[in-house]
CSV table of C-alpha atoms and ligand atoms in Angstrom, one decimal:
chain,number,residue,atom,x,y,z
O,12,UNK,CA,0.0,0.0,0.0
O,13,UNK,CA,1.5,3.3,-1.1
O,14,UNK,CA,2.3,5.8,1.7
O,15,UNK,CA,1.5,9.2,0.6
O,16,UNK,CA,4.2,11.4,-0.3
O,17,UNK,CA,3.5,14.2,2.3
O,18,UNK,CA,3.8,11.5,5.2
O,19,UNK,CA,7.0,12.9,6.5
O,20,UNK,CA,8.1,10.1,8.8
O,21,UNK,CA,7.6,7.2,6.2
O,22,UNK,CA,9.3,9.3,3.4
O,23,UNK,CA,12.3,9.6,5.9
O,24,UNK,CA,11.8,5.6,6.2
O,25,UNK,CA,11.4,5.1,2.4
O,26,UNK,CA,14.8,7.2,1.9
O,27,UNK,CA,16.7,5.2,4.2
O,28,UNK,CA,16.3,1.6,2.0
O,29,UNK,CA,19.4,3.8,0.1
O,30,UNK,CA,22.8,2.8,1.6
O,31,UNK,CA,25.0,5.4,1.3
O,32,UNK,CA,28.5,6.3,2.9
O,33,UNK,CA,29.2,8.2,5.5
O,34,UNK,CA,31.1,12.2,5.1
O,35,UNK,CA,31.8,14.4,7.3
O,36,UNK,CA,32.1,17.8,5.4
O,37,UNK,CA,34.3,20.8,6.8
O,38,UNK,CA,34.5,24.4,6.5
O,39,UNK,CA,36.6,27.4,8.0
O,40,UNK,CA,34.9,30.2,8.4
O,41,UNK,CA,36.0,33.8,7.7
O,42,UNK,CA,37.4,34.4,11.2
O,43,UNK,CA,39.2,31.0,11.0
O,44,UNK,CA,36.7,29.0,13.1
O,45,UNK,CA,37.0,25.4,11.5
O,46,UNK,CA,33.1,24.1,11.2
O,47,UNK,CA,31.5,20.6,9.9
O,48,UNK,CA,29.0,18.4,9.8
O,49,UNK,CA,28.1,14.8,9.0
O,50,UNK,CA,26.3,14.5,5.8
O,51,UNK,CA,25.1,11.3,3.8
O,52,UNK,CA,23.2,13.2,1.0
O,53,UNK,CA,27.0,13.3,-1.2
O,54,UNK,CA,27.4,12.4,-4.2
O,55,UNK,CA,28.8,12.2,-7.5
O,56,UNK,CA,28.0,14.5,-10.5
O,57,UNK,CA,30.5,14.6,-13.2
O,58,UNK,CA,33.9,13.2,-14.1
O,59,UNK,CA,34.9,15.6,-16.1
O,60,UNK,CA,35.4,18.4,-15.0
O,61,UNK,CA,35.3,16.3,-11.8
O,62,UNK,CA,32.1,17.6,-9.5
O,63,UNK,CA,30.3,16.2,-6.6
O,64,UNK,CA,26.9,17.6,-4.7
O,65,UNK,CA,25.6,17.3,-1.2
O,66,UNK,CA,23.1,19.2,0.6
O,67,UNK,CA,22.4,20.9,3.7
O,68,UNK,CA,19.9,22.1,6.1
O,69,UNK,CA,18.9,25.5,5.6
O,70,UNK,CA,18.7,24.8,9.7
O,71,UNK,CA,21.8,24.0,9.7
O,72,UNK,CA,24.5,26.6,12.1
O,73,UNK,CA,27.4,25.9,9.7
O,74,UNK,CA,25.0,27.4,6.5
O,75,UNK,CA,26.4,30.8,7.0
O,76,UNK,CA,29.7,29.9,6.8
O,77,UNK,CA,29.1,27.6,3.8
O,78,UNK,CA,26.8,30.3,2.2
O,79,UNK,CA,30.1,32.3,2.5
O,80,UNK,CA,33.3,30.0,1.8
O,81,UNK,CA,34.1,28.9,-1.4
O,82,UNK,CA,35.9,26.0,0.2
O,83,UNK,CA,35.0,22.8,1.8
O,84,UNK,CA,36.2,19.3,2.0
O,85,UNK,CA,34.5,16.2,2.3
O,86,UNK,CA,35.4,13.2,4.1
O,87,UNK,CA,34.2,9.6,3.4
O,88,UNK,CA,34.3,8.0,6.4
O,89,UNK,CA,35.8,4.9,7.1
O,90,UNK,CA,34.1,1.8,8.9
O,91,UNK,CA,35.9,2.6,12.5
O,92,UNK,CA,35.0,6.0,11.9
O,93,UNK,CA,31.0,5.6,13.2
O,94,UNK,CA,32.4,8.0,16.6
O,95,UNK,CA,33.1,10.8,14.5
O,96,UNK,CA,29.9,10.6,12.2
O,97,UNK,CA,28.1,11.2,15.9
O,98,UNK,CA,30.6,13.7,17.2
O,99,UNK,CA,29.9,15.6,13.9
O,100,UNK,CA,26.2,15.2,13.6
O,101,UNK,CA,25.7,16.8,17.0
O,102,UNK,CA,24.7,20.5,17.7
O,103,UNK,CA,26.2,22.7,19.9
O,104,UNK,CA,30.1,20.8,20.5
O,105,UNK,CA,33.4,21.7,20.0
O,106,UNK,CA,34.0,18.8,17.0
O,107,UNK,CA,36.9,19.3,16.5
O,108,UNK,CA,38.4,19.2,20.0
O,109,UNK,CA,40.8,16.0,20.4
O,110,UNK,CA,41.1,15.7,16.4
O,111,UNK,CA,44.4,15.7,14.4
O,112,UNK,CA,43.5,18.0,12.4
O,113,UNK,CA,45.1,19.5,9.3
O,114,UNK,CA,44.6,23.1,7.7
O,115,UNK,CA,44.8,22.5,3.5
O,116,UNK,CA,47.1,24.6,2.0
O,117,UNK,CA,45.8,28.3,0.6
O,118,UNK,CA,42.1,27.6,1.7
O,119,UNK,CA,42.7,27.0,5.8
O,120,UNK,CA,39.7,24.1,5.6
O,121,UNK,CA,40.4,21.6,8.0
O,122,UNK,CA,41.3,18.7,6.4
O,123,UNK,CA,40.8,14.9,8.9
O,124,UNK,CA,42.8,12.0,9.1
O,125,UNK,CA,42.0,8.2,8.7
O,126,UNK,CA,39.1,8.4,6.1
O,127,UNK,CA,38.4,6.1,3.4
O,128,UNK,CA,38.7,9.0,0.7
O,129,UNK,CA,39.0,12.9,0.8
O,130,UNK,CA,37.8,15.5,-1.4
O,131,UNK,CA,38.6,19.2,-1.4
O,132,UNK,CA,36.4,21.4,-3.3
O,133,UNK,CA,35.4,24.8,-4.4
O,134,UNK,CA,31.6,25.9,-4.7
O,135,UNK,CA,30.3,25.7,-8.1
O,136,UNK,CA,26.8,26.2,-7.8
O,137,UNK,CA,24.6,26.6,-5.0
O,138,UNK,CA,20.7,25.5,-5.5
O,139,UNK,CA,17.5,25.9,-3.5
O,140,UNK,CA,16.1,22.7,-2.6
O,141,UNK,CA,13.4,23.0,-0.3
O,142,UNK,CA,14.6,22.7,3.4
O,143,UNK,CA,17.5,22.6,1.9
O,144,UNK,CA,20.2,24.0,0.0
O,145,UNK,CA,22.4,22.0,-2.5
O,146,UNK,CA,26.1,22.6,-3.1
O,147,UNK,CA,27.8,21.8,-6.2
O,148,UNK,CA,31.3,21.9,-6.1
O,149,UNK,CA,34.7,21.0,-8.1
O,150,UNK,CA,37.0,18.5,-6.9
O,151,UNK,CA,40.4,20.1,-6.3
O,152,UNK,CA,42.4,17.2,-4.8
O,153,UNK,CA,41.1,14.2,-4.0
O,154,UNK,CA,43.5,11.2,-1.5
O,155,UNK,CA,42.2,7.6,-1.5
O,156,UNK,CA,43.3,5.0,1.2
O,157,UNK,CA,42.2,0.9,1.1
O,158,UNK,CA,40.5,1.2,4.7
O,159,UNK,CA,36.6,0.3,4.2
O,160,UNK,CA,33.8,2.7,4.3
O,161,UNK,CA,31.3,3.3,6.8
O,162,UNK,CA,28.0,2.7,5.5
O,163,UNK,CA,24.5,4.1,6.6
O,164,UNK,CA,21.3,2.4,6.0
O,165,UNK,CA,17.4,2.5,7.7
O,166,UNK,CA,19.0,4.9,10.4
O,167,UNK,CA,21.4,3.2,11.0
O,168,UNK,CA,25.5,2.4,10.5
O,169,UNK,CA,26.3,-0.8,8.6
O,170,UNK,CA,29.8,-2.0,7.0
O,171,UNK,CA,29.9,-2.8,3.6
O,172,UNK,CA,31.1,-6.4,2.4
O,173,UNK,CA,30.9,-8.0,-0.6
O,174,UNK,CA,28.1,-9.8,-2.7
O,175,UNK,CA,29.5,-13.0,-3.2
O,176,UNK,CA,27.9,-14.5,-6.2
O,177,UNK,CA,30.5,-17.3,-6.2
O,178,UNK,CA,28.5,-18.9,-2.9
O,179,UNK,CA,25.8,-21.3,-3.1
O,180,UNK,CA,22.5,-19.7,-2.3
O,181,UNK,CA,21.1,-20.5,1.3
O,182,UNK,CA,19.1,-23.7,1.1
O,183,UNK,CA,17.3,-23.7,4.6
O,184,UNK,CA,14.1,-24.0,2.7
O,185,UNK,CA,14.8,-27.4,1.4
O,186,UNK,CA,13.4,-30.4,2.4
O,187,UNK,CA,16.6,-32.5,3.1
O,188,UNK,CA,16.4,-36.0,4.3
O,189,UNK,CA,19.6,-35.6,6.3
O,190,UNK,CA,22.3,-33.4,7.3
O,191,UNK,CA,22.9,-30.6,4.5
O,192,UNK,CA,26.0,-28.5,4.6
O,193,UNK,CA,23.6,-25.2,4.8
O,194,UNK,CA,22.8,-26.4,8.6
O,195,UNK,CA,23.7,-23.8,10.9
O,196,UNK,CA,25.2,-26.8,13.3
O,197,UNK,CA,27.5,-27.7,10.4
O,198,UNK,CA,29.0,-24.6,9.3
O,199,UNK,CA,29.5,-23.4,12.8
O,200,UNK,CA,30.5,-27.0,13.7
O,201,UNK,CA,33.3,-27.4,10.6
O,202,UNK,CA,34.4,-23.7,10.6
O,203,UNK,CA,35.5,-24.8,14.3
O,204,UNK,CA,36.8,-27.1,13.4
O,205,UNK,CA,39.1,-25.6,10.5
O,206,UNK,CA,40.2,-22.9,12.8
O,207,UNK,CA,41.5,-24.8,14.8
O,208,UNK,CA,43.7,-27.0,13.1
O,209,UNK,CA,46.8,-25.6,13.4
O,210,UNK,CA,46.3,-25.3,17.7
O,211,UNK,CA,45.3,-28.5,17.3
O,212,UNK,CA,48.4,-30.3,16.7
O,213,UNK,CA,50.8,-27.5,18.7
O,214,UNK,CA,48.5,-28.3,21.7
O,215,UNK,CA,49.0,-32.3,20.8
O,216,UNK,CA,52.8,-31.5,20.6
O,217,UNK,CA,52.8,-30.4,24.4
O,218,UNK,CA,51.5,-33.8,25.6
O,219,UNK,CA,47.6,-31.7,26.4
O,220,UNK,CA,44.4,-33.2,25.3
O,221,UNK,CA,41.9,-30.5,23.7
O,222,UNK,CA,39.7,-30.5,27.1
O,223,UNK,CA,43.0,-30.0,29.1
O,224,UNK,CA,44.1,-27.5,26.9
O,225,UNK,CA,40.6,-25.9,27.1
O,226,UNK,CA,40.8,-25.8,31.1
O,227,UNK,CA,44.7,-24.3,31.0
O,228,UNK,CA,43.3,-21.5,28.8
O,229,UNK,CA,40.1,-20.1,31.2
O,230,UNK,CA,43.6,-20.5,33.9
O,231,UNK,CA,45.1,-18.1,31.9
O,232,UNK,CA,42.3,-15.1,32.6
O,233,UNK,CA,40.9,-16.8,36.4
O,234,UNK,CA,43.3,-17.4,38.6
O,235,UNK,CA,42.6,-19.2,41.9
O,236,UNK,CA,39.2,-20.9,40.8
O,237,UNK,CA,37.5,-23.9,42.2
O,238,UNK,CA,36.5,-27.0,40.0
O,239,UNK,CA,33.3,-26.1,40.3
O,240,UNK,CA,33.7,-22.8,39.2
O,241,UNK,CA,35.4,-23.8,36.1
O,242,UNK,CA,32.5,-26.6,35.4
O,243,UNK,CA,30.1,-23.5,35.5
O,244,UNK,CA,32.1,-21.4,33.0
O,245,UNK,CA,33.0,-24.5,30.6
O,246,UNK,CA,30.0,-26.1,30.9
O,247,UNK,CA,29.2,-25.1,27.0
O,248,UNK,CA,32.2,-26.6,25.5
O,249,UNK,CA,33.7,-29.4,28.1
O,250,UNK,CA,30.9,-32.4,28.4
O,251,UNK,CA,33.2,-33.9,31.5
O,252,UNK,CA,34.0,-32.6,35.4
O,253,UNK,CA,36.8,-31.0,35.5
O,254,UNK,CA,38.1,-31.8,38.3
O,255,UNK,CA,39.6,-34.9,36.7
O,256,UNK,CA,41.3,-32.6,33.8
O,257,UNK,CA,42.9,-30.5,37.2
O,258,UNK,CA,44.5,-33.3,38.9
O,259,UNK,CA,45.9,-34.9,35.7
O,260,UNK,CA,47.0,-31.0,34.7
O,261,UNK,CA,48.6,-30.7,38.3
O,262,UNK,CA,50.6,-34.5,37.9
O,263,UNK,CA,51.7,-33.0,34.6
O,264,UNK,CA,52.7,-29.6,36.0
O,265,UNK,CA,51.3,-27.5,34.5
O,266,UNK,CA,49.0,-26.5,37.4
O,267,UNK,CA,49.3,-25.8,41.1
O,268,UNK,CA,46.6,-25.4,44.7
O,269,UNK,CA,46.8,-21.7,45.2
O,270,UNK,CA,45.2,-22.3,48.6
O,271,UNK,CA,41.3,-23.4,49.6
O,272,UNK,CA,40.4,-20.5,51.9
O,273,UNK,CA,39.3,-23.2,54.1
O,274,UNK,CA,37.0,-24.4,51.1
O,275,UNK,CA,37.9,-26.5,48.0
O,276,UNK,CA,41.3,-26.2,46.4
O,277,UNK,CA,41.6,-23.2,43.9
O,278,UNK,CA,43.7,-23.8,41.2
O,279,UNK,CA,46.0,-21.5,38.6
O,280,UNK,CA,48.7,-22.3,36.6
O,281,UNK,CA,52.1,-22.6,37.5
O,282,UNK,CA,55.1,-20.8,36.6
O,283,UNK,CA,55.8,-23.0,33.9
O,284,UNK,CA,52.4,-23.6,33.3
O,285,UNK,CA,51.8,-19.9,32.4
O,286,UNK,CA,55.0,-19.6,30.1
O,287,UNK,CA,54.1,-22.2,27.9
O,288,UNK,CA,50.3,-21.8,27.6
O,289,UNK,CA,51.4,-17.8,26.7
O,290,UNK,CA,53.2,-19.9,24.1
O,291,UNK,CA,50.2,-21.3,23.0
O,292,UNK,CA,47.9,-18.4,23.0
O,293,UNK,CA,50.7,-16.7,20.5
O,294,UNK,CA,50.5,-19.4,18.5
O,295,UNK,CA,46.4,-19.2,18.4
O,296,UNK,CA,46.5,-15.6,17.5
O,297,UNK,CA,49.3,-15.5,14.9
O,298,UNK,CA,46.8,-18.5,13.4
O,299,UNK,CA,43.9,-16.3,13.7
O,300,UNK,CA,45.8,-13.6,11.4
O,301,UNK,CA,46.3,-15.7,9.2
O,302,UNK,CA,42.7,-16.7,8.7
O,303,UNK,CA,41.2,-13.4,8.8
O,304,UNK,CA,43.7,-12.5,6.0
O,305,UNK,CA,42.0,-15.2,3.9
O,306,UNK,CA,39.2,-13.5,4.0
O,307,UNK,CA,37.8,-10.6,2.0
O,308,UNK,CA,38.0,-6.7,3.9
O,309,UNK,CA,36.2,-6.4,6.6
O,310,UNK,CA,35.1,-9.6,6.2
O,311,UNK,CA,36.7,-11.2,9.2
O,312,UNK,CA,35.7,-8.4,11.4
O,313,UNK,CA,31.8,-9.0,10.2
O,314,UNK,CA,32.1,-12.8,11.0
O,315,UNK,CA,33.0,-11.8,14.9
O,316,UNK,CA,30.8,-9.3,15.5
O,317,UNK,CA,27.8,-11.7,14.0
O,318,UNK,CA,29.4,-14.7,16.2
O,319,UNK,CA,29.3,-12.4,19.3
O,320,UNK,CA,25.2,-11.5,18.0
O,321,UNK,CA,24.5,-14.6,17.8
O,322,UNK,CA,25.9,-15.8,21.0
O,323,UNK,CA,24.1,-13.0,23.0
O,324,UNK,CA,20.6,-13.7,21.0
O,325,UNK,CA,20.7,-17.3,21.8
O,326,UNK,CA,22.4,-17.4,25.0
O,327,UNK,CA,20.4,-19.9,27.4
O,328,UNK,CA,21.8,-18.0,30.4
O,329,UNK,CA,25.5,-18.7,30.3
O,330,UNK,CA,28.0,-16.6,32.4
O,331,UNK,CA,30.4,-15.0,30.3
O,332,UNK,CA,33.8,-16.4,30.9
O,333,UNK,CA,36.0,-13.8,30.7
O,334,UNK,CA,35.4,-10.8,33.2
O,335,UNK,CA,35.0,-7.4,31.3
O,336,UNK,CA,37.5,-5.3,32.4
O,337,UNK,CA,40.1,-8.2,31.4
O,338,UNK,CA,39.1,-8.3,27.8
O,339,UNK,CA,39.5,-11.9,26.0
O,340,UNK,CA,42.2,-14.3,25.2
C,417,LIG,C1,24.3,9.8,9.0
C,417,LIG,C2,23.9,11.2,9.0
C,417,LIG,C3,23.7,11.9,7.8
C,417,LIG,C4,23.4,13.3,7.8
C,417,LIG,N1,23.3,13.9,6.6
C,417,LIG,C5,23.0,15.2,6.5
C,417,LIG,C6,23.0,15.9,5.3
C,417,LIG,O1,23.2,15.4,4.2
C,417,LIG,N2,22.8,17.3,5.3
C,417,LIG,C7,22.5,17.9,6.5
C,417,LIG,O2,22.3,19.2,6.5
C,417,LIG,N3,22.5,17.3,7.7
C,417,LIG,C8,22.8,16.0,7.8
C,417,LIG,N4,22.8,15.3,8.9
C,417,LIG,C9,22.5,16.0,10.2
C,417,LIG,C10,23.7,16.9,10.6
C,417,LIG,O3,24.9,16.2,10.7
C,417,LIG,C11,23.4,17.5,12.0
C,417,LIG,O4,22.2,18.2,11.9
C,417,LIG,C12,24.5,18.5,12.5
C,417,LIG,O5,24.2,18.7,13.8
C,417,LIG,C13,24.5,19.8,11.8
C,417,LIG,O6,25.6,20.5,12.4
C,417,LIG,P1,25.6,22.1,12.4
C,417,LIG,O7,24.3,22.5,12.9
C,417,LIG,O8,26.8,22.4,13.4
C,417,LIG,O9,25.9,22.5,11.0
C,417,LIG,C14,23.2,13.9,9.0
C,417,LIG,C15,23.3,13.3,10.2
C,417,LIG,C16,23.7,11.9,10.2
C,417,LIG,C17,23.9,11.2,11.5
């Protein structure tokens, strides 16, 4: 059912099915006050002579100033850059206190770092368009880095990442008699399993089983826990006690009793214990590189932040395992 067109909120709506990027656009003002504001309405208009648009709020407090300069740069965010876009879209703040900021030669605009691309440009045309005002301008210099761009979409920031077309469509739909390698259960199941092949044989090397190895790891961000405690915060990926895994660990060395507080013996790793197992950790992160440079951009990044989604969304009421302030392994 058509909305009609003078429905401001689902226009707003209807506009924001386009993706776009992300600039922030920057001004200095006659008395050499820098100004600027996030904008998403940029765009392209011609290659030759190279000229680009965007358009601002006759509301706006930086229209004076870009009423009056003939200079202005625009900045394409990059995907990390989403603090900046708010910092810049808010009234009323210093935004450019804290920022390296640098003045472009002969015009004095300041110019930001760490932006996917950056455009200076002088006012070609200026147009009314309703409650707002569009600005045509030629490209003067232009800089280009590889980072990824922020994207914006329904309200809201987004990274890009590529369509693959080389993928198999997903076939959840289909009746299958058995297991089908579109099951969630597989692909989380296998890509486990791939990750950690590497660890897998380094953490055979040092004489460890997987579930030991799993129990010296939590050791390396809890010191002084109880068995119990540890079955409580493994429970998702160890389907054994651990206090077994402990006393074989201790035999071993690689453990030690901190004390019991009068209560049952908390364990932590010994000296030796800790060395190697920092060993090991290395060697899981320098593996974890090397995967996430497999993948595509920001790919990698995506995958962890819709692992770490998906763990909150269907967590059944697990305590998380590593205490905030101490960050992960
Ligand atoms: C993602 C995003 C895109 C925006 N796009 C525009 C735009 O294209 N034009 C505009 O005038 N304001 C836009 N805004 C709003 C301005 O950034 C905001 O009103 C800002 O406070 C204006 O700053 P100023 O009043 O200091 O000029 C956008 C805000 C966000 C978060």
């Amino acid at each position: 059912m058509p909305s009609r067109a003078h429905d401001p909120k689902a226009f707003r709506a209807a506009l924001g099915s386009f993706a776009t990027g992300v600039t922030v656009i920057t001004a200095c003002s006659g008395d050499g006050t820098p100004v600027g504001l996030t904008a998403n309405s940029f765009n392209s208009v011609s290659l030759d002579p190279p000229m680009v648009l965007w358009s601002l709020a006759k509301t706006s407090r930086s229209l004076p100033v870009f009423m009056d300069t003939e200079h202005w740069a625009v900045h394409v965010l990059a995907a990390e850059q989403h603090g900046l876009s708010d910092v810049f879209a808010r009234a009323g703040e210093d935004k450019f206190a804290g920022l390296e900021v640098v003045a472009a030669a002969g015009s004095g605009v300041p110019l930001l770092e760490g932006c996917a691309a950056r455009f200076e440009c002088r006012t070609s045309f200026r147009y009314e368009g309703g409650d707002h005002v569009i600005i045509v301008g030629e490209v003067t210099a232009f800089e280009r880095s590889s980072r990824s761009p922020l994207v914006f979409h329904a309200g809201r920031y987004a990274r890009a990442t590529e369509h693959d077309r080389s993928l198999p469509q997903a076939r959840s739909a289909r009746i299958a008699g058995g297991l089908n390698d579109d099951m969630l259960g597989y692909l989380l199941g296998r890509a486990h399993y791939q990750s950690h092949a590497g660890l897998r044989e380094l953490v055979r090397e040092q004489g460890l089983s997987e579930a030991q190895w799993i129990v010296i790891a939590a050791l390396t961000v809890q010191d002084g826990v109880t068995a119990a405690s540890l079955d409580a915060a493994l429970s998702y990926v160890l389907d054994t006690p651990c206090e077994p895994i402990l006393y074989a660990l201790l035999a071993q060395g690689w453990i030690a009793i901190a004390g019991s507080a009068g209560g049952p013996p908390l364990y932590r790793l010994s000296e030796s214990g800790r060395m190697r197992s920092v060993h090991l950790l290395a060697a899981a992160k320098s593996r974890e590189s090397d995967l996430l440079a497999r993948m595509e951009g920001d790919d990698g990044l995506l995958l962890k932040a819709l692992l770490r989604k998906f763990i909150t969304s269907t967590n059944p009421g697990l305590a998380d395992l590593w205490p905030a302030e101490q960050g992960q392994v």
